[in-house]
Structure formats: structure tokens, C-alpha cells
Coordinates of C-alpha atoms in Angstrom, one line a residue:
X1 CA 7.0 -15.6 24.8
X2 CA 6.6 -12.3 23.6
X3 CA 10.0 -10.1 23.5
X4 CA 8.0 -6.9 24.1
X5 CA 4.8 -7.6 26.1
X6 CA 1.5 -6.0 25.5
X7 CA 0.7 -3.2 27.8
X8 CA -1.9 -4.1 31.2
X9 CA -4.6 -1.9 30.4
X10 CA -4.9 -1.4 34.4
X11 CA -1.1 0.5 33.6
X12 CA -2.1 2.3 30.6
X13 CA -2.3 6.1 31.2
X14 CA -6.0 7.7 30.8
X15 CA -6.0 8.4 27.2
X16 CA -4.5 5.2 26.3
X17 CA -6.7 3.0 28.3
X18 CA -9.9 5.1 26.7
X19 CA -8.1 3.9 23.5
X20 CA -7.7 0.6 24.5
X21 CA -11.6 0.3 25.8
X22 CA -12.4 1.5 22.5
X23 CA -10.9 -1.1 20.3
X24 CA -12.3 -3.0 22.8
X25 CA -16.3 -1.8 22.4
X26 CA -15.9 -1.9 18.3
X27 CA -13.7 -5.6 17.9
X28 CA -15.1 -7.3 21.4
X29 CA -11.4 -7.2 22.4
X30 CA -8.2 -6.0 22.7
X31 CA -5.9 -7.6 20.1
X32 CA -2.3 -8.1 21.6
X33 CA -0.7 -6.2 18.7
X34 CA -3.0 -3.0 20.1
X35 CA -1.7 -3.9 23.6
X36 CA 1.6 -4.1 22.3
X37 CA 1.6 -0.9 20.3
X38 CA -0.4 1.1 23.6
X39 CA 3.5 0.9 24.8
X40 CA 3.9 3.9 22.5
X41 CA 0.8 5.5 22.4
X42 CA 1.6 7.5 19.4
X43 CA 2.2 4.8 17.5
X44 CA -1.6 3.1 18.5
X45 CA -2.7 6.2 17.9
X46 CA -1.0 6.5 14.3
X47 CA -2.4 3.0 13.4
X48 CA -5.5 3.8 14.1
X49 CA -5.9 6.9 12.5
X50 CA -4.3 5.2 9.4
X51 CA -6.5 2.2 9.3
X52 CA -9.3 4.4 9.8
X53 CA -8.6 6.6 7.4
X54 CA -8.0 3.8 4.9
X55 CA -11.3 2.0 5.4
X56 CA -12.9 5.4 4.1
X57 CA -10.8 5.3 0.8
X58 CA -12.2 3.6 -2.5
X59 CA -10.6 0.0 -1.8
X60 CA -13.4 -2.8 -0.4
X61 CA -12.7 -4.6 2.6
X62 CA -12.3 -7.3 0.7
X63 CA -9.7 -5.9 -1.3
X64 CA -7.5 -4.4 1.9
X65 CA -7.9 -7.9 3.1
X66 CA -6.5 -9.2 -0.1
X67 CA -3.5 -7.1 0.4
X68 CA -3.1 -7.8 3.8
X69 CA -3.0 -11.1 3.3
X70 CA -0.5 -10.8 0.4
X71 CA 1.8 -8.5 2.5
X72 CA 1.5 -10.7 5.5
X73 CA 2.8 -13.6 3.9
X74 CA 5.7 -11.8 2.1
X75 CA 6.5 -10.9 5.6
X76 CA 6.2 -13.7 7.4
X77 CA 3.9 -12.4 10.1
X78 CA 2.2 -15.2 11.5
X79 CA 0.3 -12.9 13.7
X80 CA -1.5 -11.1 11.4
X81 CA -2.3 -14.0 8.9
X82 CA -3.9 -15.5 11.8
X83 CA -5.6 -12.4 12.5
X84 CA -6.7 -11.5 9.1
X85 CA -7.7 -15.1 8.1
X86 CA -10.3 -14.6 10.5
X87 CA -11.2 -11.3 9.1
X88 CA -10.8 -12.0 5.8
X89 CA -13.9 -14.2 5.9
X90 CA -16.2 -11.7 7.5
X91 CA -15.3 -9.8 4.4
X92 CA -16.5 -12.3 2.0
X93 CA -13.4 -13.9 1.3
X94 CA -13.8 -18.5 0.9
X95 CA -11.1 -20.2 2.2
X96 CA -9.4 -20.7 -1.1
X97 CA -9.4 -17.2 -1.7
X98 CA -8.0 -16.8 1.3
X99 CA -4.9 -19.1 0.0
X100 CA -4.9 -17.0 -3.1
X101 CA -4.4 -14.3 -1.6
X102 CA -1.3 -15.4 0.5
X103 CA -0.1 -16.5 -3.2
X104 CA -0.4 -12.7 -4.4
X105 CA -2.9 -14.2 -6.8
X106 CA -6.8 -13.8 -6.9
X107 CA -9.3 -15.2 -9.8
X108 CA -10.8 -11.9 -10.5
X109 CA -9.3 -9.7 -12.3
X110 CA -8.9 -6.5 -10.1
X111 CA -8.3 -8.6 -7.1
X112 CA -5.3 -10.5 -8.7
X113 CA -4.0 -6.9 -10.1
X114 CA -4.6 -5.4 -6.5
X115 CA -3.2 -8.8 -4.5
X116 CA 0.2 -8.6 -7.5
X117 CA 0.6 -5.0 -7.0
X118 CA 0.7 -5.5 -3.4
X119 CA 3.1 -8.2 -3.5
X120 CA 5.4 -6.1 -6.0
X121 CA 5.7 -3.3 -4.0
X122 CA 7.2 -5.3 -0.9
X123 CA 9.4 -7.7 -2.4
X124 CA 10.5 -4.9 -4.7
X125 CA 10.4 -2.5 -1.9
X126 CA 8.5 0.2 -3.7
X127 CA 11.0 0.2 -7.1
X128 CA 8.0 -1.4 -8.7
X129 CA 9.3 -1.8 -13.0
X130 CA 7.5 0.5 -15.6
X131 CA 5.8 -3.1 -17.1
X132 CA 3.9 -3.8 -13.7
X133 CA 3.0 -0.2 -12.9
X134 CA 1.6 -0.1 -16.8
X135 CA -0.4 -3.8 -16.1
X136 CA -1.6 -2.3 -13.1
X137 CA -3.3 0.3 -14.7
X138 CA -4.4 -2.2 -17.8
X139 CA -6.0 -3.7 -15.0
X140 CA -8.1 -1.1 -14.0
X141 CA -6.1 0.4 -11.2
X142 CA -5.8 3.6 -11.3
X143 CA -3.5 5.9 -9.7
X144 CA -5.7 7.1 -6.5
X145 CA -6.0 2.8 -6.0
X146 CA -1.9 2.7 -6.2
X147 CA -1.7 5.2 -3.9
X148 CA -4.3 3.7 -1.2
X149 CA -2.5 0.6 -2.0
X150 CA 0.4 1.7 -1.0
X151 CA -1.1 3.4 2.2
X152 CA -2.5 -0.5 2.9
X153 CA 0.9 -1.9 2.1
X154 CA 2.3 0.5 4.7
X155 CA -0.1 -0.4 7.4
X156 CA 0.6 -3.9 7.3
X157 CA 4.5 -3.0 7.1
X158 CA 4.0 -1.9 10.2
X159 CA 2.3 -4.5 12.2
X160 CA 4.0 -7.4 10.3
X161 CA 7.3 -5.8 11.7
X162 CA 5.9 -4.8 14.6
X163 CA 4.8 -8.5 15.4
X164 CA 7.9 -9.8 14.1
X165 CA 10.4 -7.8 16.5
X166 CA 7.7 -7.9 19.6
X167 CA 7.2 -11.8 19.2
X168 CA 3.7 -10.8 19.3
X169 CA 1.5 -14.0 21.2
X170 CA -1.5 -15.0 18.7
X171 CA -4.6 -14.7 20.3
X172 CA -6.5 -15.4 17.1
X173 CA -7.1 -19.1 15.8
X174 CA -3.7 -19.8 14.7
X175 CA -2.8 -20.4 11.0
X176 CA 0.5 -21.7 9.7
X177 CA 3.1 -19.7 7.3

């Protein structure tokens, strides 16, 4: 049972519930964790605009999937590893490389540098050392991909905590930690 309950979109004010219909019209429905944020608009609203932002940036989808993947397991968020399992393989992403990226590992050779930076930066909490900032960038990440990495890593922060404290129900095809 959730702790915070998503938000009845019949009790949503206006611009929320326009929000909330237009999750809706572009994912075929309204995830709980955008319910559960809709209880402070600005932060739907701030989640949105970041996630939207992000998918503009140079990282694939595949690669932000990576990454949420990695951060989600770091974090414990069974939410959004169910969620992102899911969408993980409409971005190309094979069931082992699904499990490779919950590892923080990936067998090409960007991906793995993307899916081990992503993992540094959360259990390090940012204080990444000068050795994996320097393989980072022998890996071909540059530092406009550290910073959108970052962004991603943020992002993900956020609903893996958000999910965490809310007790967020799954209503994706559940997957274990």
C-alpha cells in the first residue's frame, strides 16, 4: 500500500489534470509515479520538463535507459526497474542487456563507460576520483555527455526516491531487485 497515494485525476485541479491527460495521450496511461508526483504539481511539472529536455540532448534512448537502469538498481527502486525494463526494450535493449545494465556494465564500449559512470556518480555521490573521470573520457565521453549524464542520473534520483518514500504501487510487469 502506497504511503503517499497517487492523485484521482477527477481531484486534480485544471492544469494538472490537462497534464495528467497528456501523459496519458503520449504513454496510453497514467503511470502511478505521475499520479503520485500530480500531488505537487510543480514537481510533475519539473519532471517533465527535465525528461523532456533530456531526450533532446546527445544521449540515445538506449543509453538514458542504460543509466536508468544502472541508477535504479543502485537505488533499490523496484518501481522504476519494473518500469524501465519494459522500456528498455522498446529502445533496443535484449534482455541480457537489460541485466548488464542493472550490473553497471554493458559489452560495448561507450555503453559500459556511460552505464560505470552512472553508477560512480551515485554510489560515490558525485565525488567521482580523477582515474574514472579520465577513463570516462578515454572512453569517448566527453564532457557535454558527463554533464547530460548527470542530468539523467538526477532524474532518476528523483523518482527512485520519490518511489521509495511514496511506496509507489507497480503498475508495470513487475521485476525483482
Amino acid at each position: 500500500m502506497p504511503r503517499i497515494a497517487p492523485l484521482p485525476r477527477g481531484t486534480a485541479a485544471a492544469t494538472t489534470a490537462a497534464t495528467l491527460d497528456a501523459v496519458k495521450a503520449k504513454l496510453g496511461m497514467v503511470p502511478n509515479l505521475f499520479s503520485t508526483f500530480a500531488r505537487a504539481p510543480a514537481v510533475l511539472d519539473a519532471y517533465l520538463g527535465l525528461g523532456d529536455a533530456l531526450s533532446k540532448g546527445k544521449l540515445t534512448a538506449r543509453q538514458r535507459e542504460i543509466i536508468t537502469l544502472a541508477v535504479s538498481q543502485a537505488n533499490s527502486c523496484q518501481y522504476c526497474l519494473s518500469a524501465h525494463t519494459t522500456l528498455a526494450k522498446r529502445a533496443g535493449l535484449t534482455e541480457s542487456e537489460v541485466r548488464d545494465a542493472r550490473a553497471g556494465v554493458a559489452r560495448d564500449r561507450l555503453e559500459a563507460a556511460i552505464a560505470a559512470l552512472a553508477l560512480q556518480i551515485v554510489q560515490e555521490r558525485g565525488n567521482v576520483s580523477d582515474n574514472d573521470f579520465e577513463a570516462a573520457k578515454a572512453s569517448g565521453i566527453d564532457e557535454s555527455m558527463m554533464v547530460e549524464i548527470l542530468g539523467n542520473v538526477s532524474v532518476n534520483i528523483l523518482t527512485n526516491y520519490t518511489n521509495n518514500f511514496a511506496r509507489t504501487e507497480i503498475d508495470f510487469p513487475v521485476v525483482s531487485l
